[in-house]
Every structure is written in structure tokens, then in C-alpha cells.
One Martini backbone bead per residue (centre of mass of N, CA, C, O) as a GRO file, in nm:
protein
  422
    1MET     BB    1  -1.055  -1.754   3.481
    2SER     BB    2  -0.779  -1.576   3.520
    3SER     BB    3  -0.596  -1.798   3.673
    4SER     BB    4  -0.638  -2.023   3.439
    5LEU     BB    5  -0.374  -1.896   3.326
    6ALA     BB    6  -0.121  -1.870   3.180
    7HIS     BB    7   0.219  -1.803   3.302
    8PRO     BB    8   0.524  -1.650   3.270
    9PRO     BB    9   0.786  -1.647   3.330
   10GLY     BB   10   0.906  -1.364   3.510
   11GLN     BB   11   0.891  -1.096   3.321
   12ALA     BB   12   0.581  -0.919   3.199
   13TYR     BB   13   0.578  -0.678   2.899
   14VAL     BB   14   0.422  -0.470   2.722
   15VAL     BB   15   0.470  -0.371   2.378
   16GLY     BB   16   0.455  -0.135   2.169
   17GLY     BB   17   0.180  -0.047   2.011
   18ALA     BB   18  -0.013  -0.102   2.263
   19VAL     BB   19   0.097   0.136   2.383
   20ARG     BB   20   0.102   0.354   2.173
   21ASP     BB   21  -0.216   0.358   2.144
   22ALA     BB   22  -0.332   0.390   2.400
   23LEU     BB   23  -0.182   0.667   2.459
   24LEU     BB   24  -0.375   0.770   2.179
   25GLY     BB   25  -0.640   0.662   2.177
   26ARG     BB   26  -0.642   0.368   2.035
   27PRO     BB   27  -0.694   0.118   1.888
   28HIS     BB   28  -0.592  -0.234   1.930
   29GLY     BB   29  -0.502  -0.546   1.928
   30ASP     BB   30  -0.259  -0.734   1.976
   31ARG     BB   31  -0.043  -0.822   2.245
   32ASP     BB   32   0.293  -0.773   2.302
   33TRP     BB   33   0.548  -0.974   2.457
   34VAL     BB   34   0.776  -0.978   2.709
   35VAL     BB   35   1.028  -1.187   2.867
   36VAL     BB   36   1.226  -1.170   3.158
   37GLY     BB   37   1.428  -1.431   3.291
   38ALA     BB   38   1.394  -1.645   3.065
   39THR     BB   39   1.367  -1.957   2.890
   40PRO     BB   40   1.272  -2.145   2.660
   41GLN     BB   41   1.203  -2.415   2.863
   42GLN     BB   42   1.031  -2.243   3.067
   43MET     BB   43   0.802  -2.177   2.850
   44ILE     BB   44   0.728  -2.474   2.787
   45ASP     BB   45   0.656  -2.565   3.064
   46ALA     BB   46   0.423  -2.340   3.086
   47GLY     BB   47   0.294  -2.364   2.817
   48PHE     BB   48   0.456  -2.267   2.556
   49LEU     BB   49   0.438  -2.189   2.195
   50PRO     BB   50   0.665  -2.237   1.966
   51VAL     BB   51   0.740  -2.010   1.664
   52GLY     BB   52   1.033  -1.914   1.646
   53ARG     BB   53   1.340  -1.908   1.406
   54ASP     BB   54   1.517  -1.665   1.485
   55PHE     BB   55   1.371  -1.649   1.788
   56PRO     BB   56   1.202  -1.649   2.085
   57VAL     BB   57   0.884  -1.714   2.005
   58PHE     BB   58   0.557  -1.736   2.204
   59LEU     BB   59   0.249  -1.884   2.252
   60HIS     BB   60  -0.032  -1.837   2.417
   61PRO     BB   61  -0.248  -2.144   2.485
   62GLN     BB   62  -0.503  -1.918   2.521
   63THR     BB   63  -0.433  -1.603   2.375
   64HIS     BB   64  -0.241  -1.613   2.125
   65GLU     BB   65  -0.014  -1.465   2.230
   66GLU     BB   66   0.260  -1.307   2.224
   67TYR     BB   67   0.599  -1.405   2.330
   68ALA     BB   68   0.878  -1.276   2.402
   69LEU     BB   69   1.223  -1.257   2.460
   70ALA     BB   70   1.503  -1.094   2.568
   71ARG     BB   71   1.678  -0.917   2.340
   72THR     BB   72   1.961  -0.895   2.102
   73GLU     BB   73   2.148  -0.726   1.848
   74ARG     BB   74   2.406  -0.811   1.566
   75LYS     BB   75   2.528  -0.707   1.310
   76THR     BB   76   2.691  -0.880   1.012
   77ALA     BB   77   2.515  -0.796   0.735
   78PRO     BB   78   2.374  -0.686   0.507
   79GLY     BB   79   2.074  -0.576   0.559
   80TYR     BB   80   1.806  -0.776   0.734
   81ARG     BB   81   1.940  -1.048   0.787
   82GLY     BB   82   2.222  -0.956   0.940
   83PHE     BB   83   2.193  -1.124   1.233
   84VAL     BB   84   2.261  -1.184   1.574
   85VAL     BB   85   2.102  -1.330   1.818
   86GLN     BB   86   2.033  -1.247   2.203
   87ALA     BB   87   1.864  -1.487   2.415
   88ALA     BB   88   1.834  -1.397   2.791
   89PRO     BB   89   1.803  -1.366   3.107
   90GLU     BB   90   2.016  -1.092   3.112
   91VAL     BB   91   1.827  -0.932   2.948
   92THR     BB   92   1.713  -0.646   2.944
   93LEU     BB   93   1.443  -0.403   2.883
   94GLU     BB   94   1.659  -0.195   2.789
   95GLU     BB   95   1.757  -0.349   2.568
   96ASP     BB   96   1.545  -0.447   2.396
   97LEU     BB   97   1.431  -0.144   2.350
   98LEU     BB   98   1.717  -0.057   2.190
   99ARG     BB   99   1.617  -0.237   1.932
  100ARG     BB  100   1.425  -0.039   1.815
  101ASP     BB  101   1.313   0.175   1.610
  102LEU     BB  102   1.091   0.411   1.763
  103THR     BB  103   1.013   0.542   2.064
  104ILE     BB  104   0.702   0.505   2.017
  105ASN     BB  105   0.800   0.152   2.029
  106ALA     BB  106   0.976   0.173   2.313
  107MET     BB  107   0.721   0.069   2.519
  108ALA     BB  108   0.642  -0.020   2.847
  109ARG     BB  109   0.364  -0.250   3.028
  110ALA     BB  110   0.343  -0.328   3.327
  111ALA     BB  111   0.128  -0.523   3.539
  112ASP     BB  112   0.061  -0.234   3.709
  113GLY     BB  113   0.109   0.005   3.487
  114THR     BB  114   0.369   0.058   3.454
  115LEU     BB  115   0.575   0.291   3.266
  116ILE     BB  116   0.818   0.236   3.044
  117ASP     BB  117   1.063   0.514   2.933
  118PRO     BB  118   1.395   0.531   2.815
  119TYR     BB  119   1.335   0.708   2.512
  120GLY     BB  120   1.095   0.924   2.496
  121GLY     BB  121   0.818   0.809   2.356
  122TRP     BB  122   0.589   1.020   2.505
  123ARG     BB  123   0.729   1.274   2.425
  124ASP     BB  124   0.698   1.224   2.097
  125LEU     BB  125   0.403   1.189   2.105
  126GLN     BB  126   0.343   1.471   2.185
  127ALA     BB  127   0.488   1.583   1.958
  128ARG     BB  128   0.476   1.449   1.681
  129VAL     BB  129   0.766   1.215   1.660
  130LEU     BB  130   0.986   1.076   1.444
  131ARG     BB  131   1.247   0.860   1.624
  132HIS     BB  132   1.514   0.708   1.671
  133VAL     BB  133   1.650   0.549   1.922
  134SER     BB  134   1.935   0.433   1.766
  135ALA     BB  135   2.200   0.353   1.565
  136ALA     BB  136   2.020   0.080   1.501
  137PHE     BB  137   1.871   0.142   1.259
  138ALA     BB  138   2.112   0.136   1.031
  139GLU     BB  139   2.058  -0.195   1.003
  140ASP     BB  140   1.758  -0.155   0.910
  141PRO     BB  141   1.618  -0.108   0.597
  142VAL     BB  142   1.291  -0.131   0.702
  143ARG     BB  143   1.253   0.110   0.874
  144ILE     BB  144   1.200   0.314   0.684
  145LEU     BB  145   0.932   0.150   0.568
  146ARG     BB  146   0.809   0.210   0.849
  147LEU     BB  147   0.813   0.492   0.892
  148ALA     BB  148   0.649   0.586   0.625
  149ARG     BB  149   0.406   0.434   0.747
  150PHE     BB  150   0.387   0.613   1.010
  151ALA     BB  151   0.325   0.853   0.851
  152ALA     BB  152   0.049   0.761   0.731
  153ARG     BB  153  -0.102   0.712   0.965
  154PHE     BB  154   0.021   1.017   1.125
  155GLY     BB  155  -0.014   1.255   0.990
  156ASP     BB  156   0.088   1.441   1.263
  157PHE     BB  157   0.375   1.384   1.192
  158SER     BB  158   0.723   1.404   1.244
  159VAL     BB  159   1.033   1.415   1.112
  160ALA     BB  160   1.340   1.381   1.252
  161PRO     BB  161   1.593   1.520   1.152
  162GLU     BB  162   1.827   1.321   1.226
  163THR     BB  163   1.657   1.077   1.085
  164MET     BB  164   1.684   1.135   0.813
  165ASP     BB  165   1.958   1.162   0.786
  166LEU     BB  166   2.017   0.874   0.846
  167MET     BB  167   1.864   0.755   0.603
  168ARG     BB  168   2.023   0.869   0.389
  169HIS     BB  169   2.289   0.730   0.441
  170MET     BB  170   2.161   0.451   0.400
  171VAL     BB  171   2.107   0.497   0.090
  172HIS     BB  172   2.399   0.549   0.031
  173ALA     BB  173   2.488   0.282   0.167
  174GLY     BB  174   2.268   0.087   0.017
  175GLU     BB  175   2.072  -0.059   0.194
  176VAL     BB  176   1.827  -0.091   0.021
  177ASP     BB  177   1.938  -0.263  -0.202
  178ALA     BB  178   1.900  -0.533   0.020
  179LEU     BB  179   1.598  -0.557  -0.033
  180VAL     BB  180   1.322  -0.746  -0.073
  181PRO     BB  181   1.071  -0.777  -0.225
  182GLU     BB  182   0.867  -0.867  -0.057
  183ARG     BB  183   0.898  -0.665   0.176
  184VAL     BB  184   0.867  -0.382   0.007
  185TRP     BB  185   0.537  -0.497  -0.078
  186GLN     BB  186   0.446  -0.491   0.212
  187GLU     BB  187   0.477  -0.215   0.293
  188LEU     BB  188   0.349  -0.065   0.094
  189ALA     BB  189   0.064  -0.178   0.119
  190ARG     BB  190   0.009  -0.089   0.379
  191GLY     BB  191   0.047   0.194   0.334
  192LEU     BB  192  -0.190   0.205   0.102
  193MET     BB  193  -0.403   0.169   0.375
  194GLU     BB  194  -0.337   0.442   0.493
  195PRO     BB  195  -0.503   0.765   0.552
  196GLN     BB  196  -0.175   0.900   0.432
  197PRO     BB  197  -0.001   0.765   0.168
  198GLN     BB  198   0.162   0.983   0.058
  199ARG     BB  199   0.361   1.011   0.282
  200LEU     BB  200   0.521   0.791   0.260
  201PHE     BB  201   0.641   0.901  -0.057
  202ALA     BB  202   0.779   1.151   0.097
  203VAL     BB  203   0.966   1.021   0.278
  204LEU     BB  204   1.111   0.860   0.038
  205ARG     BB  205   1.183   1.113  -0.114
  206ASP     BB  206   1.356   1.276   0.106
  207CYS     BB  207   1.568   0.999   0.149
  208GLY     BB  208   1.599   0.855  -0.175
  209ALA     BB  209   1.451   0.563  -0.198
  210LEU     BB  210   1.255   0.580  -0.399
  211ALA     BB  211   1.446   0.595  -0.621
  212ARG     BB  212   1.557   0.281  -0.560
  213LEU     BB  213   1.249   0.135  -0.598
  214LEU     BB  214   1.072   0.384  -0.755
  215PRO     BB  215   1.187   0.524  -1.011
  216GLU     BB  216   0.911   0.556  -1.195
  217LEU     BB  217   0.790   0.731  -1.000
  218ASP     BB  218   1.037   0.958  -0.896
  219ARG     BB  219   1.001   1.074  -1.213
  220LEU     BB  220   0.734   1.249  -1.194
  221TRP     BB  221   0.879   1.488  -1.034
  222GLY     BB  222   0.867   1.762  -1.281
  223VAL     BB  223   0.632   1.657  -1.459
  224PRO     BB  224   0.455   1.820  -1.679
  225GLN     BB  225   0.125   1.949  -1.767
  226ARG     BB  226  -0.185   2.038  -1.851
  227ALA     BB  227  -0.366   2.280  -1.704
  228ASP     BB  228  -0.660   2.230  -1.815
  229TYR     BB  229  -0.636   1.922  -1.695
  230HIS     BB  230  -0.387   2.044  -1.484
  231PRO     BB  231  -0.360   2.261  -1.225
  232GLU     BB  232  -0.115   2.119  -1.072
  233ILE     BB  233   0.088   2.010  -1.319
  234ASP     BB  234   0.238   1.781  -1.160
  235THR     BB  235   0.262   1.466  -1.157
  236GLY     BB  236   0.310   1.367  -0.897
  237VAL     BB  237   0.112   1.519  -0.748
  238HIS     BB  238  -0.127   1.400  -0.878
  239VAL     BB  239  -0.102   1.096  -0.779
  240MET     BB  240  -0.134   1.170  -0.484
  241LEU     BB  241  -0.413   1.273  -0.508
  242VAL     BB  242  -0.519   1.042  -0.596
  243LEU     BB  243  -0.503   0.869  -0.369
  244GLN     BB  244  -0.648   1.018  -0.180
  245ALA     BB  245  -0.924   0.985  -0.335
  246ALA     BB  246  -0.905   0.670  -0.273
  247VAL     BB  247  -0.959   0.709   0.007
  248ALA     BB  248  -1.220   0.869   0.016
  249LEU     BB  249  -1.367   0.610  -0.165
  250ASP     BB  250  -1.242   0.325  -0.001
  251ALA     BB  251  -1.023   0.162  -0.159
  252PRO     BB  252  -0.864  -0.102  -0.249
  253LEU     BB  253  -0.544  -0.224  -0.314
  254ALA     BB  254  -0.561  -0.261  -0.620
  255VAL     BB  255  -0.658   0.055  -0.662
  256ARG     BB  256  -0.411   0.193  -0.538
  257TRP     BB  257  -0.203   0.067  -0.696
  258ALA     BB  258  -0.322   0.185  -0.959
  259CYS     BB  259  -0.306   0.460  -0.931
  260LEU     BB  260   0.012   0.489  -0.912
  261MET     BB  261   0.073   0.372  -1.188
  262HIS     BB  262  -0.107   0.486  -1.441
  263ASP     BB  263   0.132   0.741  -1.545
  264LEU     BB  264   0.452   0.642  -1.567
  265GLY     BB  265   0.468   0.750  -1.876
  266LYS     BB  266   0.542   1.059  -1.817
  267GLY     BB  267   0.852   1.006  -1.713
  268THR     BB  268   0.912   0.921  -2.077
  269THR     BB  269   0.855   1.185  -2.194
  270PRO     BB  270   0.953   1.402  -2.415
  271LYS     BB  271   1.039   1.737  -2.377
  272HIS     BB  272   0.933   1.840  -2.659
  273VAL     BB  273   0.620   1.743  -2.581
  274LEU     BB  274   0.590   1.934  -2.350
  275PRO     BB  275   0.310   1.866  -2.140
  276ARG     BB  276   0.233   1.635  -2.374
  277HIS     BB  277   0.122   1.240  -2.356
  278ILE     BB  278   0.163   1.073  -2.599
  279GLY     BB  279   0.134   0.756  -2.533
  280HIS     BB  280   0.122   0.698  -2.189
  281GLU     BB  281  -0.022   0.417  -2.147
  282GLN     BB  282   0.159   0.224  -2.253
  283ARG     BB  283   0.403   0.288  -2.103
  284SER     BB  284   0.276   0.219  -1.845
  285VAL     BB  285   0.198  -0.093  -1.885
  286ALA     BB  286   0.517  -0.150  -1.879
  287LEU     BB  287   0.590  -0.051  -1.632
  288ALA     BB  288   0.417  -0.166  -1.436
  289ALA     BB  289   0.492  -0.472  -1.538
  290ALA     BB  290   0.827  -0.433  -1.404
  291VAL     BB  291   0.732  -0.363  -1.098
  292ALA     BB  292   0.570  -0.643  -1.061
  293ARG     BB  293   0.774  -0.842  -1.108
  294ARG     BB  294   1.003  -0.707  -0.864
  295LEU     BB  295   0.796  -0.711  -0.642
  296ARG     BB  296   0.576  -0.914  -0.652
  297VAL     BB  297   0.315  -0.883  -0.714
  298PRO     BB  298  -0.003  -0.919  -0.713
  299THR     BB  299  -0.215  -1.009  -0.951
  300ASP     BB  300  -0.479  -0.828  -0.905
  301CYS     BB  301  -0.320  -0.563  -0.912
  302ALA     BB  302  -0.132  -0.588  -1.193
  303GLU     BB  303  -0.419  -0.619  -1.357
  304LEU     BB  304  -0.565  -0.357  -1.281
  305ALA     BB  305  -0.294  -0.157  -1.365
  306ALA     BB  306  -0.303  -0.224  -1.665
  307VAL     BB  307  -0.623  -0.143  -1.727
  308VAL     BB  308  -0.583   0.135  -1.648
  309ALA     BB  309  -0.352   0.245  -1.795
  310ALA     BB  310  -0.460   0.195  -2.085
  311GLU     BB  311  -0.802   0.304  -2.009
  312HIS     BB  312  -0.830   0.583  -1.871
  313GLY     BB  313  -0.867   0.782  -2.125
  314ASN     BB  314  -1.128   0.614  -2.241
  315ILE     BB  315  -1.317   0.653  -1.976
  316HIS     BB  316  -1.320   0.954  -1.973
  317ARG     BB  317  -1.448   0.954  -2.300
  318CYS     BB  318  -1.733   0.780  -2.263
  319LEU     BB  319  -1.967   0.977  -2.354
  320GLY     BB  320  -1.879   1.011  -2.654
  321LEU     BB  321  -1.938   0.738  -2.730
  322SER     BB  322  -2.046   0.493  -2.881
  323ALA     BB  323  -2.204   0.181  -2.852
  324GLU     BB  324  -1.927   0.030  -3.027
  325ALA     BB  325  -1.696   0.146  -2.848
  326THR     BB  326  -1.797   0.073  -2.564
  327LEU     BB  327  -1.791  -0.237  -2.632
  328ARG     BB  328  -1.510  -0.225  -2.674
  329LEU     BB  329  -1.421  -0.120  -2.374
  330LEU     BB  330  -1.537  -0.366  -2.241
  331GLN     BB  331  -1.373  -0.598  -2.391
  332ARG     BB  332  -1.071  -0.499  -2.321
  333CYS     BB  333  -1.188  -0.516  -2.012
  334ASP     BB  334  -1.301  -0.785  -1.951
  335ALA     BB  335  -1.624  -0.718  -1.829
  336LEU     BB  336  -1.782  -0.967  -1.896
  337ARG     BB  337  -1.608  -1.159  -1.704
  338ARG     BB  338  -1.483  -0.904  -1.506
  339PRO     BB  339  -1.688  -0.712  -1.317
  340GLU     BB  340  -1.520  -0.644  -1.077
  341ARG     BB  341  -1.259  -0.531  -1.221
  342PHE     BB  342  -1.452  -0.290  -1.361
  343ALA     BB  343  -1.503  -0.136  -1.108
  344GLN     BB  344  -1.245  -0.074  -0.996
  345ALA     BB  345  -1.152   0.096  -1.245
  346LEU     BB  346  -1.356   0.310  -1.209
  347LEU     BB  347  -1.238   0.392  -0.941
  348ALA     BB  348  -0.978   0.483  -1.013
  349CYS     BB  349  -1.058   0.686  -1.235
  350GLU     BB  350  -1.225   0.867  -1.049
  351ALA     BB  351  -0.953   0.935  -0.847
  352ASP     BB  352  -0.813   1.057  -1.109
  353HIS     BB  353  -1.049   1.292  -1.162
  354ARG     BB  354  -1.031   1.418  -0.857
  355GLY     BB  355  -0.671   1.437  -0.874
  356ARG     BB  356  -0.699   1.741  -0.879
  357GLY     BB  357  -0.696   2.052  -0.932
  358GLY     BB  358  -0.940   2.273  -0.837
  359ASP     BB  359  -1.258   2.161  -0.915
  360PHE     BB  360  -1.259   1.847  -0.986
  361PRO     BB  361  -1.337   1.736  -0.697
  362GLN     BB  362  -1.641   1.842  -0.712
  363GLN     BB  363  -1.719   1.672  -0.960
  364PRO     BB  364  -1.878   1.467  -1.161
  365TYR     BB  365  -1.875   1.103  -1.249
  366PRO     BB  366  -2.069   0.952  -1.499
  367GLN     BB  367  -1.885   0.721  -1.622
  368ARG     BB  368  -1.963   0.488  -1.428
  369ALA     BB  369  -2.249   0.480  -1.442
  370ARG     BB  370  -2.238   0.412  -1.754
  371LEU     BB  371  -2.068   0.175  -1.796
  372LEU     BB  372  -2.249   0.002  -1.572
  373ALA     BB  373  -2.486  -0.003  -1.772
  374ALA     BB  374  -2.358  -0.087  -2.020
  375LEU     BB  375  -2.305  -0.376  -1.879
  376GLU     BB  376  -2.557  -0.463  -1.798
  377ALA     BB  377  -2.669  -0.483  -2.082
  378ALA     BB  378  -2.469  -0.678  -2.197
  379GLN     BB  379  -2.531  -0.911  -2.023
  380GLY     BB  380  -2.844  -0.964  -2.052
  381VAL     BB  381  -2.760  -1.114  -2.294
  382ASP     BB  382  -2.863  -1.409  -2.476
  383ALA     BB  383  -2.635  -1.591  -2.606
  384GLY     BB  384  -2.782  -1.881  -2.639
  385ALA     BB  385  -3.028  -1.812  -2.782
  386ILE     BB  386  -2.876  -1.694  -3.032
  387ALA     BB  387  -2.706  -1.946  -3.105
  388GLN     BB  388  -2.956  -2.118  -3.172
  389GLN     BB  389  -3.069  -1.990  -3.374
  390VAL     BB  390  -2.830  -1.955  -3.590
  391THR     BB  391  -2.801  -2.271  -3.608
  392GLN     BB  392  -3.103  -2.321  -3.714
  393SER     BB  393  -2.987  -2.124  -3.975
  394GLY     BB  394  -2.701  -2.235  -4.036
  395GLY     BB  395  -2.501  -2.106  -3.868
  396LYS     BB  396  -2.162  -2.004  -3.775
  397ALA     BB  397  -1.928  -1.892  -3.559
  398THR     BB  398  -1.928  -1.607  -3.698
  399ALA     BB  399  -2.262  -1.549  -3.690
  400ILE     BB  400  -2.268  -1.562  -3.380
  401ALA     BB  401  -2.075  -1.334  -3.314
  402GLN     BB  402  -2.219  -1.122  -3.446
  403ALA     BB  403  -2.480  -1.135  -3.298
  404VAL     BB  404  -2.424  -1.078  -3.037
  405GLN     BB  405  -2.263  -0.801  -3.090
  406ALA     BB  406  -2.533  -0.679  -3.178
  407ALA     BB  407  -2.717  -0.717  -2.920
  408ARG     BB  408  -2.515  -0.551  -2.762
  409GLU     BB  409  -2.508  -0.288  -2.897
  410GLN     BB  410  -2.805  -0.230  -2.868
  411ALA     BB  411  -2.826  -0.248  -2.551
  412VAL     BB  412  -2.656  -0.019  -2.508
  413ALA     BB  413  -2.800   0.220  -2.708
  414LEU     BB  414  -3.038   0.221  -2.472
  415GLN     BB  415  -2.833   0.365  -2.252
  416LEU     BB  416  -2.696   0.654  -2.412
  417PRO     BB  417  -2.938   0.892  -2.381
  418PRO     BB  418  -2.969   0.931  -2.075
  419LEU     BB  419  -2.672   0.949  -1.984
  420MET     BB  420  -2.580   1.175  -2.172
  421ALA     BB  421  -2.785   1.375  -2.068
  422GLY     BB  422  -2.642   1.346  -1.776
   0.00000   0.00000   0.00000
């Protein structure tokens, strides 16, 4: 069957992540290919489907894997879009690999299995080092975000000192300021879903990029909190611990984003009231909304971040709330209409509870179970039947709303004693 597969003209090599992950013994998805010594027309004539807009990329007609013609790039303007690409049959594999970001991504595998490694990628894989291939790294600021994301994926890899110095120079030169919001969000979102997302932010802080991309987050480091609630003291450290806790809870992207945003207001607390942070919740809501607008964050992530920022303190304190106050909390969170989102908010709050020093990570978090049970009880009230009964008695809309509210409070109250005892 393999003999019936279309073959590209020229020489084809597997490149990039598939080579890297195979050497690491990690699973990998689709392979990316580079074709040397071919023209776009030859690829089309061989049955490959053109899909590249900025440079020649083709899909294999049967496997749908990507085949790119070997190419070089030349910087012509600031940012990551200012490039002139040359794809020609005379471009060598080594020239194509030279334009890649990291040495561990600049390896290729020939059809006979031979490893082509002109820039020391295998050496850096063994040494667990993230190192740029050439000075061309500095021409594309997206590479700072990509490297930070790889640091979050490969938790035992360090950044080569010369690469960190180069990234700091790029930030100082203003290259990061040219990044478009969509690309920043894309890389942050992917990094948040890696096994150690806190390392992404550590790298961005170290090179100075976080202060340019997310100054609201960057300013949290060095801001103290009350040691009785936060043995880790530092607010920035706390937020990173919360992220780690979210990973342990297998939280989805929206929850991890909410964890990142929930305490932004602490960065604007007046110094004379520290380490207390009175009213930081509403300041966090406003700051998270500003970040969401600037980075064009998806609606589900932005909305969950707003709920968690506003209500995480009340959710933590819910064991002491009355049935009436508990129901109001559910309603402020729009939990009756959006129960799935509320469940995610509770997951973020559990991560917030566990993301602290001392013995907090080992403590139970009964608040989550309590509020889920209270929500189920409130949802079990038959609002339609109550409305019909009140209407038959001559009641109007206000009376109906009051009766439904009272019934829901009663239902929630029935849940409180055993939950509070637990």
C-alpha cells in the first residue's frame, strides 16, 4: 500500500518537533517535512496540494502531512511579519535548519533514518538546554514566547545564558512591543496547558518580556500578603503556585486563565495598607477585563476570570454563609443559568486555596462540594409550578419572584447543616 503513496520531488526530510520528540522518547503527532531541490510546480505536478500563503507549503494528497520547500528568510521590518522568504531548489537543508528557533528544533531525519544535526540539537537535548540556533533568533519576537512555552513543556530544561541575554536585548530593543495580540494569546494559551506553566512566566519575567506583555501580572512579584493566609507571602509566587495546583487538578484553559488573573488587583494595593488587600477583588475584575480586551482573550476565558476575580473570597468563606447569602452568591455567579461555568469557578477557587505555602495544599476544600450541592438544591425547585400556583392566587410577577426565591432559599437551607458539619 505504501508504494501507492505520492512521493515528493527532490529530497524529503522529517524536521522539527517530530525528530526532537522521537529522540526524547516522547509521543508526537503529525510529522513536518522539508523538501530540498524542488519547485512549487513540481510539487503540484506530483499531486501535492498548495496551502501556504507566505511561503510554499503543501499537503500530501493521502497522509495530509505538511511538506514545505526549503527556504531562507531575510528580516525587512520590525516584528514577526517583516520577512522576505526565498524558497528555491538551490536552498540547502542546512540553510533551512539555520533559520529555525532552537537547536533542539533544528534537526532532520533522512528517509534512511540518518540524523542530520548541523547545529548541535542532539547535544543540547542530552544537556537539557534551550539554545538559539543563530543570531536570526532575534529577528522574530514570537520566538521568545515559543522558548518560554518549551520551558513550560520541558520542565528540566534550562535556558542557555547567551540565549537569555539575546532575549533581553530583543525586549530592550522593543521587538516584543510589535507582537500582535492574537499571537501573544495563542502562545500564552498553549503555554498555560503545558505541564509546568509557571516556567513560561519565569522565563518571560527573566528576560523582561512579561513587564511588556502583561504588566498587570508582572507587578505582583514583591507584593506581600498576610502570612497567616499566605505563608508564601509574595503575591507573584502565590499566583504561580495556584497555576501549579490547577495543573494538578487537570483544569481546562479557562480555569488556568482565571487562576492567572484572579489576584491582579493586589498589584495596585496602596503600600500603606499592605499586607492587607481590601477591595482587591473589584480591582482584579477591572484589570482582568482590560487584559482580556488588549489580548482579545476568548469570551469563555474572560467571563470566567471575571467571576473568579470578583467572588473567590466569598466562595472561600461560604461555609459560614446563611442559606439566603449562599443563594445570593449562586445568583451573582449566574450559577443557575451557567452551572458548567460555576463548576469551573469552583475548580479555580480550589486551586487558589491549594496554591499556597505551609500545609494549605494538603487541606480539604469542602467549599466546592457545599456550593455544588447548594446549586443542585436550588435547581431542583420547580419555578414553573410555583409561578402557576401564585398566578392562580392572583399574584403578579413580583410575588412570583419572591415565592421562587423563598423556595430556593429553603431548598438550600436543607443542604447547609450536614455540609457545615462536614
